[in-house]
Short mmCIF file of C-alpha atoms and ligand atoms in Angstrom, two decimals:
data_model
loop_
_atom_site.label_atom_id
_atom_site.label_comp_id
_atom_site.label_asym_id
_atom_site.label_seq_id
_atom_site.Cartn_x
_atom_site.Cartn_y
_atom_site.Cartn_z
CA UNK A 43 46.55 -32.82 80.61
CA UNK A 44 43.02 -31.65 79.55
CA UNK A 45 42.55 -30.50 76.04
CA UNK A 46 41.77 -27.08 77.39
CA UNK A 47 44.91 -26.54 79.16
CA UNK A 48 46.83 -27.81 76.33
CA UNK A 49 45.49 -25.46 73.56
CA UNK A 50 45.38 -21.74 73.82
CA UNK A 51 43.02 -20.43 71.29
CA UNK A 52 44.86 -17.93 68.94
CA UNK A 53 43.98 -14.39 68.73
CA UNK A 54 40.86 -15.31 70.70
CA UNK A 55 39.39 -11.85 71.65
CA UNK A 56 40.33 -10.22 68.39
CA UNK A 57 38.27 -13.02 66.75
CA UNK A 58 35.47 -12.52 69.04
CA UNK A 59 35.62 -8.84 68.63
CA UNK A 60 35.41 -8.99 64.94
CA UNK A 61 32.34 -11.36 64.84
CA UNK A 62 30.42 -9.69 67.77
CA UNK A 63 28.54 -6.98 65.54
CA UNK A 64 27.07 -9.93 63.59
CA UNK A 65 26.05 -12.32 66.53
CA UNK A 66 23.74 -10.18 68.52
CA UNK A 67 20.35 -11.23 67.27
CA UNK A 68 18.78 -14.47 69.16
CA UNK A 69 19.05 -17.31 66.56
CA UNK A 70 22.25 -16.21 65.08
CA UNK A 71 24.30 -19.04 63.68
CA UNK A 72 28.01 -19.15 63.71
CA UNK A 73 30.05 -21.78 61.99
CA UNK A 74 33.58 -22.46 63.51
CA UNK A 75 35.05 -24.43 60.28
CA UNK A 76 38.04 -25.85 62.54
CA UNK A 77 36.71 -27.08 65.71
CA UNK A 78 40.04 -28.47 66.99
CA UNK A 79 40.09 -28.78 70.62
CA UNK A 80 37.12 -26.39 70.63
CA UNK A 81 38.83 -23.56 72.33
CA UNK A 82 37.21 -20.56 69.96
CA UNK A 83 34.05 -22.79 69.67
CA UNK A 84 33.49 -22.71 73.56
CA UNK A 85 34.40 -19.01 73.73
CA UNK A 86 31.94 -18.15 71.28
CA UNK A 87 29.19 -19.93 73.04
CA UNK A 88 30.04 -18.36 76.28
CA UNK A 89 30.22 -14.96 74.68
CA UNK A 90 27.23 -14.91 72.47
CA UNK A 91 24.59 -16.84 74.83
CA UNK A 92 22.00 -16.54 72.04
CA UNK A 93 24.13 -17.98 69.38
CA UNK A 94 23.88 -21.41 67.96
CA UNK A 95 27.07 -23.04 66.87
CA UNK A 96 27.88 -25.36 63.95
CA UNK A 97 31.36 -26.81 64.18
CA UNK A 98 33.31 -28.84 61.63
CA UNK A 99 36.66 -30.82 61.73
CA UNK A 100 37.69 -33.69 59.47
CA UNK A 101 39.73 -35.15 62.59
CA UNK A 102 37.37 -37.64 64.54
CA UNK A 103 39.65 -37.36 67.54
CA UNK A 104 39.19 -33.64 67.72
CA UNK A 105 35.34 -34.20 67.48
CA UNK A 106 35.38 -36.51 70.32
CA UNK A 107 37.47 -34.21 72.44
CA UNK A 108 35.70 -31.03 71.64
CA UNK A 109 32.38 -32.78 71.83
CA UNK A 110 33.05 -33.62 75.82
CA UNK A 111 33.92 -29.94 76.24
CA UNK A 112 31.11 -28.56 74.60
CA UNK A 113 28.74 -31.02 75.96
CA UNK A 114 27.38 -28.30 78.52
CA UNK A 115 26.00 -26.34 75.81
CA UNK A 116 23.62 -29.02 74.68
CA UNK A 117 21.66 -28.30 71.60
CA UNK A 118 23.40 -24.93 71.20
CA UNK A 119 26.39 -26.64 69.55
CA UNK A 120 26.15 -29.07 66.61
CA UNK A 121 29.28 -30.82 65.67
CA UNK A 122 29.89 -32.23 62.37
CA UNK A 123 32.59 -34.22 61.05
CA UNK A 124 33.28 -32.86 57.41
CA UNK A 125 36.09 -31.33 55.41
CA UNK A 126 35.47 -27.66 55.63
CA UNK A 127 34.82 -27.04 51.85
CA UNK A 128 31.59 -29.31 52.49
CA UNK A 129 30.17 -26.41 54.28
CA UNK A 130 27.28 -25.89 51.88
CA UNK A 131 26.41 -29.54 52.25
CA UNK A 132 26.37 -29.49 55.90
CA UNK A 133 24.31 -26.33 56.15
CA UNK A 134 21.81 -27.74 53.72
CA UNK A 135 21.61 -31.06 55.57
CA UNK A 136 20.84 -29.03 58.68
CA UNK A 137 18.19 -26.77 57.26
CA UNK A 138 20.27 -23.35 57.63
CA UNK A 139 20.13 -21.06 54.55
CA UNK A 140 22.37 -18.51 55.86
CA UNK A 141 24.67 -17.75 58.66
CA UNK A 142 25.75 -14.71 60.61
CA UNK A 143 29.29 -15.80 61.53
CA UNK A 144 32.13 -17.97 60.21
CA UNK A 145 35.61 -18.71 61.88
CA UNK A 146 38.57 -20.56 60.25
CA UNK A 147 41.68 -21.34 62.47
CA UNK A 148 43.67 -23.15 59.69
CA UNK A 149 46.41 -25.59 59.78
CA UNK A 150 47.28 -28.40 62.21
CA UNK A 151 46.02 -28.38 65.86
CA UNK A 152 48.26 -28.37 68.84
CA UNK A 153 46.58 -31.59 69.82
CA UNK A 154 47.69 -33.05 66.59
CA UNK A 155 51.14 -32.02 66.77
CA UNK A 156 51.50 -33.16 70.53
CA UNK A 157 49.96 -36.72 69.46
CA UNK A 158 53.52 -38.21 68.59
CA UNK A 159 52.21 -41.21 66.92
CA UNK A 160 50.44 -39.08 64.11
CA UNK A 161 53.94 -38.16 62.58
CA UNK A 162 53.12 -34.37 62.38
CA UNK A 163 55.97 -33.34 64.46
CA UNK A 164 59.57 -33.52 63.16
CA UNK A 165 61.01 -33.24 66.62
CA UNK A 166 59.83 -36.74 67.63
CA UNK A 167 60.23 -39.97 65.85
CA UNK A 168 56.98 -41.49 64.83
CA UNK A 169 55.32 -43.21 61.76
CA UNK A 170 55.14 -40.72 58.73
CA UNK A 171 51.38 -40.43 58.61
CA UNK A 172 50.41 -36.66 58.81
CA UNK A 173 46.60 -37.55 57.87
CA UNK A 174 44.23 -35.35 60.04
CA UNK A 175 41.57 -38.03 59.25
CA UNK A 176 43.23 -41.29 59.43
CA UNK A 177 40.55 -43.31 57.90
CA UNK A 178 41.03 -41.93 54.48
CA UNK A 179 43.74 -40.88 51.75
CA UNK A 180 47.53 -41.55 51.88
CA UNK A 181 49.83 -41.06 54.40
CA UNK A 182 53.08 -38.99 54.04
CA UNK A 183 55.29 -41.89 53.80
CA UNK A 184 53.22 -43.22 50.74
CA UNK A 185 53.93 -39.79 49.27
CA UNK A 186 57.55 -40.02 49.75
CA UNK A 187 57.89 -43.51 48.66
CA UNK A 188 55.72 -43.33 45.48
CA UNK A 189 55.69 -39.79 44.06
CA UNK A 190 57.82 -39.37 41.03
CA UNK A 191 61.03 -37.04 41.76
CA UNK A 192 59.66 -34.07 39.88
CA UNK A 193 56.27 -34.21 41.65
CA UNK A 194 58.17 -34.25 45.13
CA UNK A 195 60.23 -31.36 44.05
CA UNK A 196 57.20 -29.35 43.01
CA UNK A 197 55.55 -30.08 46.30
CA UNK A 198 58.52 -29.18 48.48
CA UNK A 199 58.82 -25.84 46.47
CA UNK A 200 55.08 -24.81 46.38
CA UNK A 201 54.21 -25.89 49.79
CA UNK A 202 57.19 -25.81 51.84
CA UNK A 203 58.86 -22.92 50.11
CA UNK A 204 61.87 -25.00 50.23
CA UNK A 205 64.79 -23.77 48.25
CA UNK A 206 66.84 -26.95 48.56
CA UNK A 207 64.13 -29.22 47.10
CA UNK A 208 66.21 -30.79 44.54
CA UNK A 209 68.75 -31.83 46.98
CA UNK A 210 66.38 -33.13 49.34
CA UNK A 211 64.47 -35.08 46.79
CA UNK A 212 67.55 -36.63 45.07
CA UNK A 213 68.50 -37.90 48.61
CA UNK A 214 64.81 -39.07 49.26
CA UNK A 215 65.04 -41.13 46.06
CA UNK A 216 68.25 -42.55 46.63
CA UNK A 217 67.30 -43.61 50.11
CA UNK A 218 63.84 -45.02 49.14
CA UNK A 219 65.34 -47.17 46.64
CA UNK A 220 67.30 -49.09 49.55
CA UNK A 221 64.43 -49.16 51.88
CA UNK A 222 61.20 -47.33 51.83
CA UNK A 223 60.37 -44.59 54.19
CA UNK A 224 58.30 -45.47 57.25
CA UNK A 225 59.23 -43.05 60.23
CA UNK A 226 59.93 -39.24 60.58
CA UNK A 227 63.47 -39.68 62.34
CA UNK A 228 64.87 -41.01 59.17
CA UNK A 229 63.53 -38.18 56.95
CA UNK A 230 64.81 -35.59 59.47
CA UNK A 231 68.25 -37.06 59.40
CA UNK A 232 68.30 -37.25 55.74
CA UNK A 233 67.29 -33.66 55.43
CA UNK A 234 69.87 -32.52 57.80
CA UNK A 235 72.70 -34.47 55.95
CA UNK A 236 71.44 -33.36 52.41
CA UNK A 237 71.52 -29.67 53.15
CA UNK A 238 74.42 -27.32 52.80
CA UNK A 239 75.89 -25.86 55.97
CA UNK A 240 74.62 -22.42 54.95
CA UNK A 241 70.98 -23.53 54.45
CA UNK A 242 70.95 -25.00 58.04
CA UNK A 243 72.00 -21.80 59.81
CA UNK A 244 68.63 -19.95 59.36
CA UNK A 245 64.94 -20.74 59.57
CA UNK A 246 64.89 -23.15 62.67
CA UNK A 247 64.74 -27.02 62.02
CA UNK A 248 65.83 -27.66 58.49
CA UNK A 249 63.06 -30.47 58.30
CA UNK A 250 60.32 -27.97 58.95
CA UNK A 251 59.64 -26.78 55.41
CA UNK A 252 59.43 -30.34 54.12
CA UNK A 253 57.30 -31.60 56.81
CA UNK A 254 54.93 -28.56 56.33
CA UNK A 255 54.93 -29.60 52.37
CA UNK A 256 54.27 -33.25 53.14
CA UNK A 257 51.30 -32.24 55.36
CA UNK A 258 49.66 -29.79 53.02
CA UNK A 259 50.03 -32.52 50.45
CA UNK A 260 48.55 -35.34 52.23
CA UNK A 261 45.63 -33.35 53.54
CA UNK A 262 45.19 -31.45 49.95
CA UNK A 263 44.83 -28.35 52.44
CA UNK A 264 45.34 -25.75 50.07
CA UNK A 265 42.60 -27.08 47.58
CA UNK A 266 40.25 -27.34 50.59
CA UNK A 267 40.88 -23.59 51.61
CA UNK A 268 40.55 -22.35 48.11
CA UNK A 269 36.93 -23.96 47.86
CA UNK A 270 35.99 -23.23 51.46
CA UNK A 271 36.60 -19.70 51.68
CA UNK A 272 34.34 -18.61 48.86
CA UNK A 273 31.74 -21.25 50.06
CA UNK A 274 31.75 -19.54 53.47
CA UNK A 275 31.48 -16.08 52.04
CA UNK A 276 28.54 -17.26 50.06
CA UNK A 277 26.96 -18.75 53.08
CA UNK A 278 26.95 -15.36 54.93
CA UNK A 279 23.89 -13.33 55.18
CA UNK A 280 24.02 -9.74 54.57
CA UNK A 281 25.85 -8.13 57.78
CA UNK A 282 27.34 -11.65 58.53
CA UNK A 283 31.04 -11.79 59.15
CA UNK A 284 33.99 -14.12 58.58
CA UNK A 285 37.30 -14.22 60.31
CA UNK A 286 40.12 -16.45 59.01
CA UNK A 287 43.37 -17.15 60.98
CA UNK A 288 46.14 -18.59 58.52
CA UNK A 289 49.60 -19.71 59.78
CA UNK A 290 51.58 -19.81 56.39
CA UNK A 291 51.89 -17.57 53.54
CA UNK A 292 50.23 -19.84 50.97
CA UNK A 293 47.00 -19.99 52.97
CA UNK A 294 46.89 -16.40 53.78
CA UNK A 295 47.39 -15.35 50.01
CA UNK A 296 44.26 -17.45 49.18
CA UNK A 297 42.22 -15.56 51.85
CA UNK A 298 43.68 -12.22 50.81
CA UNK A 299 42.63 -12.86 47.30
CA UNK A 300 39.06 -14.27 48.07
CA UNK A 301 38.39 -11.04 50.36
CA UNK A 302 39.77 -8.62 47.78
CA UNK A 303 37.92 -10.00 44.94
CA UNK A 304 34.73 -9.63 47.04
CA UNK A 305 35.48 -6.05 48.23
CA UNK A 306 36.06 -4.94 44.50
CA UNK A 307 33.57 -3.70 41.99
CA UNK A 308 33.25 -6.12 39.21
CA UNK A 309 31.91 -3.33 36.98
CA UNK A 310 33.77 -3.06 33.60
CA UNK A 311 35.97 -0.11 33.41
CA UNK A 312 35.00 3.42 32.48
CA UNK A 313 31.13 3.28 33.91
CA UNK A 314 30.31 6.47 35.13
CA UNK A 315 27.91 4.91 37.64
CA UNK A 316 28.42 1.62 39.07
CA UNK A 317 25.13 -0.27 38.92
CA UNK A 318 24.04 -2.24 42.08
CA UNK A 319 25.06 -5.76 40.40
CA UNK A 320 28.49 -4.66 40.08
CA UNK A 321 28.87 -3.33 43.62
CA UNK A 322 31.29 -5.36 45.97
CA UNK A 323 29.53 -7.69 48.23
CA UNK A 324 32.20 -7.73 51.08
CA UNK A 325 33.74 -4.97 53.32
CA UNK A 326 37.06 -5.77 54.53
CA UNK A 327 37.37 -5.42 58.40
CA UNK A 328 41.28 -5.59 58.56
CA UNK A 329 43.85 -3.36 56.74
CA UNK A 330 46.13 -6.12 55.52
CA UNK A 331 46.51 -9.04 58.13
CA UNK A 332 46.41 -8.51 61.85
CA UNK A 333 49.25 -10.11 63.72
CA UNK A 334 49.14 -11.43 67.21
CA UNK A 335 50.71 -9.04 69.89
CA UNK A 336 54.25 -9.65 71.53
CA UNK A 337 52.26 -10.65 74.64
CA UNK A 338 50.49 -13.22 73.17
CA UNK A 339 53.49 -14.59 71.32
CA UNK A 340 55.42 -14.75 74.43
CA UNK A 341 52.81 -16.73 76.15
CA UNK A 342 51.97 -19.00 73.27
CA UNK A 343 54.56 -19.76 70.67
CA UNK A 344 52.19 -21.28 68.49
CA UNK A 345 50.78 -17.92 67.83
CA UNK A 346 53.74 -16.31 66.35
CA UNK A 347 52.97 -16.90 62.55
CA UNK A 348 49.24 -16.30 62.80
CA UNK A 349 47.48 -13.70 60.44
CA UNK A 350 43.96 -12.65 60.83
CA UNK A 351 41.84 -11.43 58.25
CA UNK A 352 38.12 -10.62 58.51
CA UNK A 353 35.32 -9.16 56.10
CA UNK A 354 31.67 -8.41 56.29
CA UNK A 355 29.04 -9.29 53.81
CA UNK A 356 27.44 -6.19 52.71
CA UNK A 357 25.25 -7.23 49.77
CA UNK A 358 23.37 -10.18 48.23
CA UNK A 359 24.38 -11.87 45.12
CA UNK A 360 22.18 -10.35 42.17
CA UNK A 361 22.01 -12.84 39.48
C1 SAM B 150 44.47 -24.95 64.43
S1 SAM B 150 43.21 -26.16 64.68
C2 SAM B 150 41.89 -25.37 65.48
C3 SAM B 150 41.86 -25.08 66.91
C4 SAM B 150 40.64 -24.60 67.51
N1 SAM B 150 40.37 -23.17 66.74
C5 SAM B 150 40.54 -24.57 69.09
O1 SAM B 150 40.62 -23.49 69.58
O2 SAM B 150 40.91 -25.73 69.68
C6 SAM B 150 42.76 -26.70 63.21
C7 SAM B 150 41.85 -27.82 63.05
O3 SAM B 150 41.27 -27.90 61.70
C8 SAM B 150 41.06 -29.08 61.43
N2 SAM B 150 41.27 -29.16 59.79
C9 SAM B 150 42.31 -28.84 59.11
N3 SAM B 150 42.00 -28.91 57.75
C10 SAM B 150 40.68 -29.04 57.53
C11 SAM B 150 39.55 -29.31 56.62
N4 SAM B 150 40.16 -29.21 55.63
N5 SAM B 150 38.45 -29.62 56.78
C12 SAM B 150 38.11 -29.67 58.08
N6 SAM B 150 38.75 -29.42 59.39
C13 SAM B 150 40.06 -29.31 59.14
C14 SAM B 150 42.08 -29.88 61.96
O4 SAM B 150 41.86 -31.38 62.12
C15 SAM B 150 42.22 -29.14 63.24
O5 SAM B 150 41.74 -29.86 64.23
#
């Protein structure tokens, strides 16, 4: 199956509509910080024929496949292998001082989930890797086999919102002493055995939260999002727009916080008139987070957890 059939871009029309007012001028630059299979990027290039695209991904496989897909757009598309918090350096290298649009479609791609041997999916047995860029960092198996128990509990609670973290980690520690973990099926089975019946009745596959937690840790995802969203806002020209799709509450909370801070005045309380330098530099484009429609979820199950937030840059930084 070709990559464009496999991956249906989430909330695509809504993302295009949100960015559209910023992308009308010839020479406008839009950055897709999460290229993946290139679905959103391709749609941006088609919908805005005057726009130049810069697209980032840390996964070399994604860059290769999306590169083939976007080849017909020639020099309008510049693809860069980078972690998205490196956006300022990437733009500097390309000699682009500011941009008109930024899109983030966070998390793991359908492509990564579908490639069984990368270990992202709990439904298939595979080496427990989970690195989006397999050329650097440590694998999920190494995290499981080497982290102190307290650290594992923290990760499962914080990144997986797993209430049974202690139970799971006790079982992991007991088992890893017998034999280190290497494959996903053994972990899935261990979690199933470790959880009480009641905890297994809700929330789908009981391994889901642990897998999410390991993936976030292995790829240092939240730290990257925390650094990347403010960097992207800073890269926007006045009138520029940013749209962010998150798939779990921790990411969404970070996005919400950065946007809310940007949309608030920084004036000390009690000033009768708020001077220009304290005025908000962002205007929110979404009230709360927007969700996909029922129809979209029916057609594309992976859209179900999506939350979209957008903002427009309305002021320069005044130093
Ligand atoms: C949900 S997919 C994007 C799918 C894409 N919008 C499409 O339509 O095909 C997310 C992508 O972001 C990449 N990614 C995740 N974290 C990243 C990071 N910190 N820096 C750069 N890329 C990252 C993943 O490798 C993955 O390819």
